[in-house]
Every structure is written in structure tokens, then in C-alpha cells.
Protein backbone atom coordinates (compact mmCIF):
# COMPACT_ATOMS: atom_id res chain seq x y z
CA MET A 1 83.25 70.85 125.56
CA PRO A 2 82.56 67.60 123.26
CA GLN A 3 80.05 67.89 120.21
CA THR A 4 77.02 65.35 120.86
CA SER A 5 75.73 63.43 118.13
CA SER A 6 72.82 61.94 119.82
CA PRO A 7 69.91 64.08 120.54
CA ALA A 8 69.04 62.33 123.84
CA THR A 9 72.88 63.03 124.91
CA HIS A 10 72.04 66.56 123.85
CA GLN A 11 69.10 66.88 125.75
CA GLU A 12 71.08 65.35 128.81
CA HIS A 13 73.67 67.79 128.42
CA LEU A 14 71.35 70.90 128.41
CA GLU A 15 69.52 69.69 131.30
CA THR A 16 72.83 69.14 132.93
CA LEU A 17 73.55 72.83 132.26
CA GLN A 18 70.11 74.00 133.33
CA SER A 19 70.86 71.91 136.39
CA THR A 20 74.03 73.91 137.12
CA VAL A 21 72.27 77.46 136.37
CA MET A 22 69.33 76.58 139.03
CA ASP A 23 72.17 75.38 141.51
CA ILE A 24 73.81 78.17 141.51
CA LEU A 25 70.84 80.59 141.22
CA GLN A 26 68.31 78.79 143.60
CA PRO A 27 69.91 79.36 146.87
CA LYS A 28 70.30 83.21 146.49
CA ALA A 29 66.59 83.11 145.24
CA ALA A 30 65.08 81.32 148.10
CA ASN A 31 67.33 83.43 150.48
CA ASP A 32 65.85 86.57 148.74
CA LEU A 33 62.43 84.73 149.23
CA LEU A 34 62.62 83.57 152.99
CA TRP A 35 64.07 87.43 153.79
CA GLN A 36 61.27 88.98 152.04
CA ARG A 37 58.37 87.01 153.84
CA LYS A 38 60.48 87.56 157.45
CA GLU A 39 60.30 91.19 156.37
CA GLN A 40 56.45 91.04 155.38
CA ARG A 41 55.85 89.46 158.59
CA ASN A 42 57.77 91.93 160.96
CA CYS A 43 56.71 95.06 158.73
CA ASP A 44 53.21 94.49 157.50
CA THR A 45 52.48 98.02 159.10
CA ARG A 46 55.34 99.84 157.82
CA GLY A 47 54.27 99.43 154.10
CA HIS A 48 56.85 98.86 150.99
CA LEU A 49 60.03 96.72 151.44
CA THR A 50 63.01 97.90 150.73
CA LEU A 51 66.08 96.11 149.14
CA SER A 52 69.26 95.93 151.36
CA LEU A 53 71.47 95.74 148.26
CA ASP A 54 73.16 98.80 146.95
CA ASN A 55 73.63 99.86 143.46
CA GLN A 56 77.12 98.40 143.35
CA GLU A 57 76.02 94.94 144.43
CA LEU A 58 73.13 94.88 142.09
CA THR A 59 74.94 96.13 139.35
CA SER A 60 77.65 93.37 140.24
CA ALA A 61 74.59 90.40 140.34
CA ILE A 62 73.44 91.87 136.99
CA PHE A 63 76.55 91.82 135.10
CA SER A 64 77.41 87.99 136.64
CA LEU A 65 73.76 86.96 135.58
CA ALA A 66 74.13 88.53 132.21
CA HIS A 67 77.71 86.88 131.51
CA THR A 68 76.54 83.37 132.59
CA LEU A 69 73.38 83.58 130.34
CA LYS A 70 75.63 84.63 127.50
CA GLY A 71 77.71 81.83 127.92
CA LEU A 72 75.04 79.31 128.38
CA ARG A 73 73.32 81.13 124.94
CA GLN A 74 76.46 80.65 123.21
CA GLU A 75 76.96 76.83 124.71
CA PHE A 76 73.75 75.92 123.71
CA GLN A 77 74.22 77.52 120.14
CA ARG A 78 76.89 75.22 119.51
CA GLU A 79 75.20 72.26 120.64
CA VAL A 80 72.17 72.88 118.99
CA THR A 81 73.78 73.54 115.44
CA PRO A 82 75.20 70.19 114.77
CA ALA A 83 71.89 68.50 115.87
CA GLN A 84 69.97 71.04 113.42
CA GLN A 85 72.76 69.95 110.69
CA GLU A 86 72.16 66.30 111.25
CA LYS A 87 68.11 66.42 111.24
CA GLU A 88 68.68 68.59 108.04
CA GLN A 89 70.76 65.78 106.43
CA ASP A 90 67.89 62.81 107.47
CA ARG A 91 65.18 64.97 105.82
CA ARG A 92 67.30 65.33 102.84
CA LYS A 93 67.88 61.62 102.62
CA GLU A 94 64.56 60.45 103.04
CA PRO A 95 63.06 61.26 99.53
CA ASP A 96 65.74 59.12 98.41
CA ARG A 97 64.94 56.22 100.52
CA MET A 98 61.44 56.60 99.51
CA ALA A 99 62.42 56.57 96.06
CA GLN A 100 64.79 53.66 96.20
CA GLN A 101 61.65 51.76 98.24
CA LYS A 102 59.30 52.58 95.26
CA GLU A 103 62.07 51.22 92.26
CA ILE A 104 62.39 48.20 94.62
CA THR A 105 58.72 47.47 94.71
CA SER A 106 58.32 47.82 90.82
CA LEU A 107 61.33 45.51 90.27
CA GLN A 108 59.76 42.78 92.73
CA GLU A 109 56.40 43.59 90.66
CA ALA A 110 58.11 42.76 87.50
CA LEU A 111 59.95 39.83 88.38
CA THR A 112 56.82 38.65 89.95
CA ALA A 113 54.79 39.13 86.45
CA ALA A 114 57.56 38.07 84.58
CA GLY A 115 57.79 34.78 86.63
CA HIS A 116 54.16 33.81 86.16
């Protein structure tokens, strides 16, 4: 994936990644929520709900989510590091700019004083 240098582009990229993950996770979560609501309406007198997934299905789902989250974390770290480095470089340059501006101002004042 190409590295981005603009914070706005970086933010858009992260939002795209988040949207992609949510598009993957939301249908399953919505389906589970609908199932739970239906079960609650139908089984209010039976007590606790039981999950319809067996251990193998749960393990597979958890592994898949963990793998996806690990990949997103690595992608995020690759994207954040260049942006952080760029911000740090800008912070280091700021004192130099301020010193240069002070020097320019003092030279202008000296020239003005010499001209009068």
C-alpha cells in the first residue's frame, strides 16, 4: 500500500479501512442482533438464550477477527509512523524559523535606524 504524506489523505485512508472492516462485521452483527431479538420475543419464558454456534465455529470466527485486527494494526502502524516523523521534523524546524524571523526583524530595525 502506498505511503501517504498528507494528514488529510492519511485520515481518508484510515476511514476507508475502518469502513471496510465495518462493512465486513456489520452484516454478521446485525444478523446476530435480529436473531437475539427474535429469540427474546419467542422465548421470554424459557430463560437464558443459548448460542447456536459450536466451539469450532466460534474459534474460527475469533481467529478470523484476530487476524483481521492484527493486519489492520500493522497497516495503521505503517501509516502512522511516516506521519509522526513528518510532524517531528516540522517541530524541529519551527525554532529555526523563529530564530531566522528574529534575525530578519533585528536587521530591518538596524537598517531603519541607520537610514534615519
